[in-house]
PDB file of C-alpha atoms and ligand atoms in Angstrom:
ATOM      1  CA  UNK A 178     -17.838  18.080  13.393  1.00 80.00           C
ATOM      2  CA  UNK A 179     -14.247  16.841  13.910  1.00 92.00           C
ATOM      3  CA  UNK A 180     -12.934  15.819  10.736  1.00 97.00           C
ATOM      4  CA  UNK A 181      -9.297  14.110   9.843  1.00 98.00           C
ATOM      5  CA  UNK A 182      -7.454  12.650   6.460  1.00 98.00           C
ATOM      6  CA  UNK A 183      -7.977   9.259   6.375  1.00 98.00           C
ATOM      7  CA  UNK A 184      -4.980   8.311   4.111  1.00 98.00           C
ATOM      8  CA  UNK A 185      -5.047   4.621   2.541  1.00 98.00           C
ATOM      9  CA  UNK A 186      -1.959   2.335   1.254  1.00 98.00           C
ATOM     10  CA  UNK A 187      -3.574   0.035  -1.577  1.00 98.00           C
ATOM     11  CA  UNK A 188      -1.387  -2.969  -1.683  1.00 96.00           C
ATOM     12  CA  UNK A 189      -2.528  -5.320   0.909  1.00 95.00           C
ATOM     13  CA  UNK A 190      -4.838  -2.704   3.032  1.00 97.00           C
ATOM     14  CA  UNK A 191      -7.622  -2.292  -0.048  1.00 98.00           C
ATOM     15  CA  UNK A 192      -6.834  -5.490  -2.151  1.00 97.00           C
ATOM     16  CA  UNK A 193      -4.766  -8.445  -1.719  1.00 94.00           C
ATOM     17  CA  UNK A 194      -2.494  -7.849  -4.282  1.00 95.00           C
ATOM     18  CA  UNK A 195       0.638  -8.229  -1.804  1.00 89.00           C
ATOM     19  CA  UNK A 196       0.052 -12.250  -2.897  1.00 91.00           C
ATOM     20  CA  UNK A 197       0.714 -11.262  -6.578  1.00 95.00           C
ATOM     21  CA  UNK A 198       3.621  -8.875  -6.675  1.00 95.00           C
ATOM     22  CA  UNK A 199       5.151 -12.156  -4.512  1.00 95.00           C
ATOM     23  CA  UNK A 200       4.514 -14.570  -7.242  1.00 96.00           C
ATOM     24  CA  UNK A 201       5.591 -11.979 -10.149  1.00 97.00           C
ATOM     25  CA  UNK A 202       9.236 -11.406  -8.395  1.00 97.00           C
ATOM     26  CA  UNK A 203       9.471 -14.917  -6.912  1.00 96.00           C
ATOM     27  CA  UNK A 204       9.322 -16.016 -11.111  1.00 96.00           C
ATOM     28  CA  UNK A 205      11.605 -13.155 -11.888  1.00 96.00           C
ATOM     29  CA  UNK A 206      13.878 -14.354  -8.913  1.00 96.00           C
ATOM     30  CA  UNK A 207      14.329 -17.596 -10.342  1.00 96.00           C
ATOM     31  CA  UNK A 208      14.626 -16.274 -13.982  1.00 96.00           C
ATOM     32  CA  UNK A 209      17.663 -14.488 -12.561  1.00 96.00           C
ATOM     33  CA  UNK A 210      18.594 -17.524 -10.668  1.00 96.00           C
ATOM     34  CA  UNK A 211      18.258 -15.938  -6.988  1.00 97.00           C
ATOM     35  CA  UNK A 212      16.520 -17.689  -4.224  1.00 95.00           C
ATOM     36  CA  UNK A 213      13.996 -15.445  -2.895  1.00 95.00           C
ATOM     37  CA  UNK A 214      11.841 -16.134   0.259  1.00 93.00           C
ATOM     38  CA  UNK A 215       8.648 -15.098   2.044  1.00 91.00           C
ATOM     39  CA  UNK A 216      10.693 -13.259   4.851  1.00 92.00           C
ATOM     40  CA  UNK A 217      12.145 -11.184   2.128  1.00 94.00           C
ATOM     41  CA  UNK A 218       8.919 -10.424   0.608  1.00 93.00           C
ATOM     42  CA  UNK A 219       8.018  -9.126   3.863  1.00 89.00           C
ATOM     43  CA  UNK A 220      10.515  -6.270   3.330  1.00 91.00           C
ATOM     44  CA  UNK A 221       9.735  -5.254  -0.129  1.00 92.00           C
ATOM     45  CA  UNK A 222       6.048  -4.630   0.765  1.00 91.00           C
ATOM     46  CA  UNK A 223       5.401  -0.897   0.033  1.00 90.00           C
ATOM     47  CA  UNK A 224       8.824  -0.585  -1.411  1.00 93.00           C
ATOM     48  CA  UNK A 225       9.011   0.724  -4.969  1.00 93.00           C
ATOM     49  CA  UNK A 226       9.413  -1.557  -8.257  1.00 95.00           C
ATOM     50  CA  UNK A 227      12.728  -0.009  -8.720  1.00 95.00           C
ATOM     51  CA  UNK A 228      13.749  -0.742  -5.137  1.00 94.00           C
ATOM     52  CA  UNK A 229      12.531  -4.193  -5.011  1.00 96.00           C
ATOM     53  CA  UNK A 230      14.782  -5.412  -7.716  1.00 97.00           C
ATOM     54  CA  UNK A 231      17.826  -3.792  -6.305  1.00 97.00           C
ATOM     55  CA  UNK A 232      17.593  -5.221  -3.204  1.00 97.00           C
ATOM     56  CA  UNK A 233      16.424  -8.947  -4.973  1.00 97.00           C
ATOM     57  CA  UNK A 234      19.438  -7.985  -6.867  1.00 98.00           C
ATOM     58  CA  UNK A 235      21.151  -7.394  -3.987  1.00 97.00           C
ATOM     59  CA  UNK A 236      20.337 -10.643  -1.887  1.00 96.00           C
ATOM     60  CA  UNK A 237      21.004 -12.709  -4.856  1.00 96.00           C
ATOM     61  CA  UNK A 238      24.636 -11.007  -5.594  1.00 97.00           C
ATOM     62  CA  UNK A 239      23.598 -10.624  -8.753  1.00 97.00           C
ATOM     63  CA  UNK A 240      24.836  -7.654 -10.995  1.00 97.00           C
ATOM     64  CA  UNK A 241      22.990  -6.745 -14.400  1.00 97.00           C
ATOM     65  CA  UNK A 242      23.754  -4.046 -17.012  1.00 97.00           C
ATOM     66  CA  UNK A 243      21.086  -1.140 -16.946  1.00 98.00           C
ATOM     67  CA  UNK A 244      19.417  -2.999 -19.945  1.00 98.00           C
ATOM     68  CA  UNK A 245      18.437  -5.574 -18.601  1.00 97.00           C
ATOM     69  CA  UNK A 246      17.862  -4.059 -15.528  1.00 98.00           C
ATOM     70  CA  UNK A 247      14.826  -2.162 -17.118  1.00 98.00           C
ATOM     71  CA  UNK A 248      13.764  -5.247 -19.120  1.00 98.00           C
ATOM     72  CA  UNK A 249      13.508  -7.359 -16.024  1.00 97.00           C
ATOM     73  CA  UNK A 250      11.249  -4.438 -14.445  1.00 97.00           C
ATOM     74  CA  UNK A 251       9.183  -4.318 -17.273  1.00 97.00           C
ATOM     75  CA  UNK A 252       8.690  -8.428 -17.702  1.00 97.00           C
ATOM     76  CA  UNK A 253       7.667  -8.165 -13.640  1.00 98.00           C
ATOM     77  CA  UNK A 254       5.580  -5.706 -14.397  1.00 98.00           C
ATOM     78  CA  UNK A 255       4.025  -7.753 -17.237  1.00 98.00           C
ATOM     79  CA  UNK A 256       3.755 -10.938 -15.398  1.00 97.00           C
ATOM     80  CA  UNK A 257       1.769  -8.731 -12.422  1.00 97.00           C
ATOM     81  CA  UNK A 258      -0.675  -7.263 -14.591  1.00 97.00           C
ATOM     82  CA  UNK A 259      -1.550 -10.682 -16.387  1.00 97.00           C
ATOM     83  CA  UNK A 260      -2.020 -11.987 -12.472  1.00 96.00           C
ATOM     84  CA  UNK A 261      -4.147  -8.966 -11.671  1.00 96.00           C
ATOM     85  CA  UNK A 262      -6.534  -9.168 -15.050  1.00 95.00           C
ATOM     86  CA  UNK A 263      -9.374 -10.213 -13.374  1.00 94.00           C
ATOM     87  CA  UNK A 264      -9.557  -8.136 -10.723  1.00 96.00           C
ATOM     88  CA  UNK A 265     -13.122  -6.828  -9.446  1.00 95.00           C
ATOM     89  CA  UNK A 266     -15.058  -5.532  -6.741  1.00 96.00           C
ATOM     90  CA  UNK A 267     -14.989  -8.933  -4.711  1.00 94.00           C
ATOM     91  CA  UNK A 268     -11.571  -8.330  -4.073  1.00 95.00           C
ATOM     92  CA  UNK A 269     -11.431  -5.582  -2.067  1.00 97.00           C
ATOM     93  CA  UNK A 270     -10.337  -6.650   1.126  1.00 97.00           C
ATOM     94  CA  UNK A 271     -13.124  -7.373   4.021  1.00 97.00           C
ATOM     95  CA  UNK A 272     -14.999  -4.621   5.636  1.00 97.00           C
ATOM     96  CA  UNK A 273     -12.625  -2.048   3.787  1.00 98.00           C
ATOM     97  CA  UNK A 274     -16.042  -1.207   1.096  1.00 98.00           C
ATOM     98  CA  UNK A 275     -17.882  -0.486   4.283  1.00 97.00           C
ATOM     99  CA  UNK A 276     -15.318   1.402   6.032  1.00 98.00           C
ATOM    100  CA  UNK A 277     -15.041   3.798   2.870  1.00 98.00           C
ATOM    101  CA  UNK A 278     -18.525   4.557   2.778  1.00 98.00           C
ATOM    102  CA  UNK A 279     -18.972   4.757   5.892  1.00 98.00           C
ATOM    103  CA  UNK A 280     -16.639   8.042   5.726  1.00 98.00           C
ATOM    104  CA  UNK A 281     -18.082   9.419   2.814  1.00 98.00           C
ATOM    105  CA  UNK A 282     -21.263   9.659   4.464  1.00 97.00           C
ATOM    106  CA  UNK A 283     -19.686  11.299   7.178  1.00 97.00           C
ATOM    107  CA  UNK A 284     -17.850  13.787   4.568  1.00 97.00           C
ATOM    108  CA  UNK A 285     -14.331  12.634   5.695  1.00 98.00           C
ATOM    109  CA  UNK A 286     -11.324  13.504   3.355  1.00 98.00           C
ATOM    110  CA  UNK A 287     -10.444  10.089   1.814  1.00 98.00           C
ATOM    111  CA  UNK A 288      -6.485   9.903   0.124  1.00 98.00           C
ATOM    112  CA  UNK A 289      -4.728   6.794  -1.588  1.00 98.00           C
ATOM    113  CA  UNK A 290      -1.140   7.141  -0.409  1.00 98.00           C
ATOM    114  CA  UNK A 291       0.208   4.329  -2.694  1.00 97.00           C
ATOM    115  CA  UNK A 292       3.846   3.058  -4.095  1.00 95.00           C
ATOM    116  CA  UNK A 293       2.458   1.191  -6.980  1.00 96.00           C
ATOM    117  CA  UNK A 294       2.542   2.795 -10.334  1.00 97.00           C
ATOM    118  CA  UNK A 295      -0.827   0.737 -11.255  1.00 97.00           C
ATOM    119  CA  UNK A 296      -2.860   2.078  -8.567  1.00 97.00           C
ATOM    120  CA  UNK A 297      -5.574   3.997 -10.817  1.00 97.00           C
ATOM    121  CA  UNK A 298      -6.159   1.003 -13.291  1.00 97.00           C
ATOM    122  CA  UNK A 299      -6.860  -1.108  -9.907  1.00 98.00           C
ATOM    123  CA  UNK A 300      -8.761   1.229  -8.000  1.00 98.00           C
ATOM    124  CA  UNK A 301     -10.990   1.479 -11.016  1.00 98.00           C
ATOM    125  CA  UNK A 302     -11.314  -2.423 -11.557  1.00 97.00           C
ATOM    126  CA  UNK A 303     -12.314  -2.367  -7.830  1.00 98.00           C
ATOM    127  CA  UNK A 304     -14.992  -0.085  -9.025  1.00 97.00           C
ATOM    128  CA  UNK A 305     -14.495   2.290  -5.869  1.00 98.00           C
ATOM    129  CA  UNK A 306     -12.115   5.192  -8.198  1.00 98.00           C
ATOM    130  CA  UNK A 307     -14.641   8.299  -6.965  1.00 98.00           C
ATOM    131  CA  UNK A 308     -14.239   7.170  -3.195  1.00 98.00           C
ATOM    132  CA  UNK A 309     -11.329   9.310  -3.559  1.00 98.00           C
ATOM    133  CA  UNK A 310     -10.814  12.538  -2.915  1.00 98.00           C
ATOM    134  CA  UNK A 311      -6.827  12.694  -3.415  1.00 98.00           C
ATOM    135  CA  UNK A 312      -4.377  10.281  -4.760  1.00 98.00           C
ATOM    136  CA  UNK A 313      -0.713   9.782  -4.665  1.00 98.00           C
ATOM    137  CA  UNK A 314       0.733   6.967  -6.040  1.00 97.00           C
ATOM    138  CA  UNK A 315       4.433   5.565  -7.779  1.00 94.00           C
ATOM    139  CA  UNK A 316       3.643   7.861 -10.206  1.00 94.00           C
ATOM    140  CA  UNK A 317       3.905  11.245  -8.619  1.00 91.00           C
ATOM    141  CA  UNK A 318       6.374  10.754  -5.951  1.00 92.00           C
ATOM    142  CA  UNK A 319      10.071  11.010  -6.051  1.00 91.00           C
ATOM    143  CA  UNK A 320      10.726   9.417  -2.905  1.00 94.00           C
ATOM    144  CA  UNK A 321       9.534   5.551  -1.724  1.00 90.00           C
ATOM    145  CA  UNK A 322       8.513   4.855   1.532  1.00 92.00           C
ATOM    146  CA  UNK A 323       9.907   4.460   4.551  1.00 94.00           C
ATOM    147  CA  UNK A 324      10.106   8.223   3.011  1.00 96.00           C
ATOM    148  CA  UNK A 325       6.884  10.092   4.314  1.00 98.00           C
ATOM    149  CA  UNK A 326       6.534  11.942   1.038  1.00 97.00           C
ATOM    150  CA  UNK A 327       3.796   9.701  -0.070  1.00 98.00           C
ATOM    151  CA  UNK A 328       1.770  10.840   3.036  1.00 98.00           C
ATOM    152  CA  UNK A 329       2.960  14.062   3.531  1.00 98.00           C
ATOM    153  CA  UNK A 330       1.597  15.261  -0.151  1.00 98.00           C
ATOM    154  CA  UNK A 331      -1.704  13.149   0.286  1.00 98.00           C
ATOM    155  CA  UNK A 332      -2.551  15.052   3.631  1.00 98.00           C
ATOM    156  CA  UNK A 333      -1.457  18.634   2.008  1.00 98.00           C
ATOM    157  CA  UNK A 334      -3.318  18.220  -1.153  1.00 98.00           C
ATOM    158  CA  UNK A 335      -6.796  17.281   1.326  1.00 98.00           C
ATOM    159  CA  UNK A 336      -6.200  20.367   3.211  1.00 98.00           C
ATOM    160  CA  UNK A 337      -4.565  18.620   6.493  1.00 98.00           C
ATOM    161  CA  UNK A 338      -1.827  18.300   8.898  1.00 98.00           C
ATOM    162  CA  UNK A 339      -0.055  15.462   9.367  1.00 98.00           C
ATOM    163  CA  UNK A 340      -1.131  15.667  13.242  1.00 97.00           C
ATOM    164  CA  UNK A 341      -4.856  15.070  11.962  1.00 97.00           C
ATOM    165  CA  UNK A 342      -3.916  12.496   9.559  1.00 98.00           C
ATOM    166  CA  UNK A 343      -4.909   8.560  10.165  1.00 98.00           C
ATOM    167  CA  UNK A 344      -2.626   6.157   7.400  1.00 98.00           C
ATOM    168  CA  UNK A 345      -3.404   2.607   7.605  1.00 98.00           C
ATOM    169  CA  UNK A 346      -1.225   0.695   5.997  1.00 98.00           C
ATOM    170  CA  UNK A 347       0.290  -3.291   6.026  1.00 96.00           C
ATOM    171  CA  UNK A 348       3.435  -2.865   5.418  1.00 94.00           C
ATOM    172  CA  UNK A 349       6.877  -2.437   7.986  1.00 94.00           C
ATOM    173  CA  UNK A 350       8.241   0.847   5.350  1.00 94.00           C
ATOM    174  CA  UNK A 351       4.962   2.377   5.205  1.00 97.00           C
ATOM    175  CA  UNK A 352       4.294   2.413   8.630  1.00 98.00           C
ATOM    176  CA  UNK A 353       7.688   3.865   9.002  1.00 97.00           C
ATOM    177  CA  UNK A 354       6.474   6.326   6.920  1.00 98.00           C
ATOM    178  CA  UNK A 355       3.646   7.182   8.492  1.00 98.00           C
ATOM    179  CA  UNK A 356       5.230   7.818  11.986  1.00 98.00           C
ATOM    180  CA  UNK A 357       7.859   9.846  10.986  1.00 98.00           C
ATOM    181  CA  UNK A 358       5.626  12.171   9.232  1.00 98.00           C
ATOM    182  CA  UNK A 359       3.789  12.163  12.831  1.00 98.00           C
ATOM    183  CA  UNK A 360       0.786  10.728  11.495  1.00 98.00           C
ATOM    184  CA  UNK A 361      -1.546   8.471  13.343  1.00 98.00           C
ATOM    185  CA  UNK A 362      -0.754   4.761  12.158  1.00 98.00           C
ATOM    186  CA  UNK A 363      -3.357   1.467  11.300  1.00 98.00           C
ATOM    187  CA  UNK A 364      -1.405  -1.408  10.722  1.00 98.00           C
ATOM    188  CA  UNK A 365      -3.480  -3.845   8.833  1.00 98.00           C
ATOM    189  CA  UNK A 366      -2.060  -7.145   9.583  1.00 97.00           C
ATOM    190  CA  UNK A 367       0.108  -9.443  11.931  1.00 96.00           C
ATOM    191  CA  UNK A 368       0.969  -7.355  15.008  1.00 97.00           C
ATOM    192  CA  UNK A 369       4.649  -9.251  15.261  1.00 96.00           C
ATOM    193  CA  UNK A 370       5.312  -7.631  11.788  1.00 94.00           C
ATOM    194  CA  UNK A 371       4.072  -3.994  12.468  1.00 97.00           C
ATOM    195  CA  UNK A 372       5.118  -3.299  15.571  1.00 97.00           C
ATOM    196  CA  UNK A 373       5.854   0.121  15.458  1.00 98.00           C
ATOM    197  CA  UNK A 374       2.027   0.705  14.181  1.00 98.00           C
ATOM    198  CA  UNK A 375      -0.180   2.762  16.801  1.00 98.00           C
ATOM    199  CA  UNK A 376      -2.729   0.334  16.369  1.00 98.00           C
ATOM    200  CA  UNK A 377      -2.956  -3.115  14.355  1.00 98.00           C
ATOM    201  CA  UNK A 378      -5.753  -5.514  13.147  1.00 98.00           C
ATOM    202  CA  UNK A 379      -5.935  -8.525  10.838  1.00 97.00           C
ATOM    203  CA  UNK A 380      -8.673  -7.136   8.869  1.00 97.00           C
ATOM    204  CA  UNK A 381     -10.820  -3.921   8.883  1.00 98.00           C
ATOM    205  CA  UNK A 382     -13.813  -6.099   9.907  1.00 98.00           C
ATOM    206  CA  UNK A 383     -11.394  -7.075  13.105  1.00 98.00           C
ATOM    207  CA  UNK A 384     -12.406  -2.893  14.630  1.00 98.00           C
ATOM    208  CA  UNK A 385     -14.665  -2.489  16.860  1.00 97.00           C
ATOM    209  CA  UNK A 386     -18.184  -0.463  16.306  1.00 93.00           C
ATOM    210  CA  UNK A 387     -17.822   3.312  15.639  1.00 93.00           C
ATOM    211  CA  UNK A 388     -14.088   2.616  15.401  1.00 97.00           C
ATOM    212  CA  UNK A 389     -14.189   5.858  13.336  1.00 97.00           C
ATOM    213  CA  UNK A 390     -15.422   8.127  15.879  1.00 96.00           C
ATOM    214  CA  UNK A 391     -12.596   6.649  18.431  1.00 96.00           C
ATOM    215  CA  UNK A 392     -10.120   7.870  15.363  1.00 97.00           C
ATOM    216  CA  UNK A 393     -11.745  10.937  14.937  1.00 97.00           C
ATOM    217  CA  UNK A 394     -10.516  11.638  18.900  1.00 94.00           C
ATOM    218  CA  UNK A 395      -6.904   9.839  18.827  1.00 92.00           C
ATOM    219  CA  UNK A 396      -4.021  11.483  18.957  1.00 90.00           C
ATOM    220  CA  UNK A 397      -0.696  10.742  18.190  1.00 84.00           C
TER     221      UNK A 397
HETATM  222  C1  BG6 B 220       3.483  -1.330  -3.268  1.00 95.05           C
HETATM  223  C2  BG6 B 220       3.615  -2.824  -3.072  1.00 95.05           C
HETATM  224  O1  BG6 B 220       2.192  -0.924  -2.922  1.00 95.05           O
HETATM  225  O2  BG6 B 220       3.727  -0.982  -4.625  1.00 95.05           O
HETATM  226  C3  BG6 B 220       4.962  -3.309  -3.565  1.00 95.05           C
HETATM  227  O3  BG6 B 220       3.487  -3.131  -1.691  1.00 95.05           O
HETATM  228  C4  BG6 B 220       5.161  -2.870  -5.017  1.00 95.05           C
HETATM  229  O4  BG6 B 220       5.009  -4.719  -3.465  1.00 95.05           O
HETATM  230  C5  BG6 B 220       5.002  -1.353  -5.119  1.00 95.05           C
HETATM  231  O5  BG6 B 220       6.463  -3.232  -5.465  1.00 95.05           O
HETATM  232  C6  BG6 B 220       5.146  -0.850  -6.551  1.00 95.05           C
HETATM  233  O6  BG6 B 220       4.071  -1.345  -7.299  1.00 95.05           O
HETATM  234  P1  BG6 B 220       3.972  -1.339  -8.872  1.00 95.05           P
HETATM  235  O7  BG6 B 220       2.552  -1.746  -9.123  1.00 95.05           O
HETATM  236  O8  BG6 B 220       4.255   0.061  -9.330  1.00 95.05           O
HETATM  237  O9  BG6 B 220       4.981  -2.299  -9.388  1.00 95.05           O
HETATM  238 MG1   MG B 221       0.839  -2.239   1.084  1.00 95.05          MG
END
């Protein structure tokens, strides 16, 4: 049986969280006084808290002293978590439940390849935690996407090349990522967006039948 990593971003692929990190730096935006727009947002998808306040930062010509720097980080954070509370299993994006399953029962390796430093609290509130063989998230990797890293250490730790690794993911850097590490890319959402993506659909329920078995054969 032909078998492959099937390596998962979380943000926005498994939950629709994308919609709250938005609202937790548009507030911290405007705390700071910077405009911030959709379009940005865009390009801080899959980029690391860290990095997504620099380049806020950065678009608002803003400087701040280290201090605060860390203080406005942590108050995002805050404000993030408080918008994520409620979080359960009917918020796992469509079709994405059934997708997962479907690979357990056909013993495929299953990774989380994540920037967010909260993915293990969210995976659990999802209540699908033991769907995963592997994960990698903001808090074991030194270098954010576009860097491959993320990937790269998900596929090694399942046992896998990067040739025979599928990463679907909804965000422009992580999609980078994915390519350069020569990895079969899934872009889950607007085709005009992910362009370089191998393959893109609005939602998982979007693929056709036994989509799994045509991924099992693709290569890069
Ligand atoms: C990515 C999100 O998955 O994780 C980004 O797309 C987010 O928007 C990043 O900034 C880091 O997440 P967290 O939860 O560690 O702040
Ligand atoms: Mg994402």
């Amino acid at each position: 049986m032909i078998k492959k990593a099937f390596i998962f971003d979380l943000d926005g692929v498994i939950v629709d969280t994308a919609k709250f990190h938005f609202i937790a730096w548009q507030r911290l935006a405007t705390s700071l006084d910077i405009n911030f727009t959709e379009e940005e947002n865009e390009q801080l998808k899959g980029v690391s808290r860290v990095n997504s306040l620099k380049k806020i930062l950065e678009w608002g010509n803003k400087k701040i002293s280290p201090d605060v720097f860390q203080s406005k980080m942590d108050q995002k954070n805050t404000e993030y978590l408080d918008l994520i509370k409620t979080l359960d299993t009917s918020d796992i994006m469509p079709g994405v439940h059934d997708f997962l399953l479907e690979l357990k029962k056909q013993e495929q390796p299953i990774a989380l390849g994540s920037a967010s430093k909260n993915a293990r609290p969210i995976l659990k509130k999802l209540g699908i935690y033991d769907l995963f063989d592997v994960i990698v998230d903001g808090t074991n990797v030194t270098k954010a996407k576009p860097d491959p890293e993320v990937f790269l250490s998900a596929c090694d730790q399942l046992g896998y090349v990067a040739q025979n690794s599928i990463v679907f993911e909804d965000s422009v850097a992580g999609v980078q990522a994915a390519n350069t590490a020569g990895m079969i890319s899934i872009g889950l959402g607007e085709s005009s967006i992910l362009k370089a993506a191998d393959e893109v659909f609005a939602h998982f329920t979007d693929m056709p039948q036994n989509y799994i078995n045509t991924l099992l054969s693709k290569k890069k």
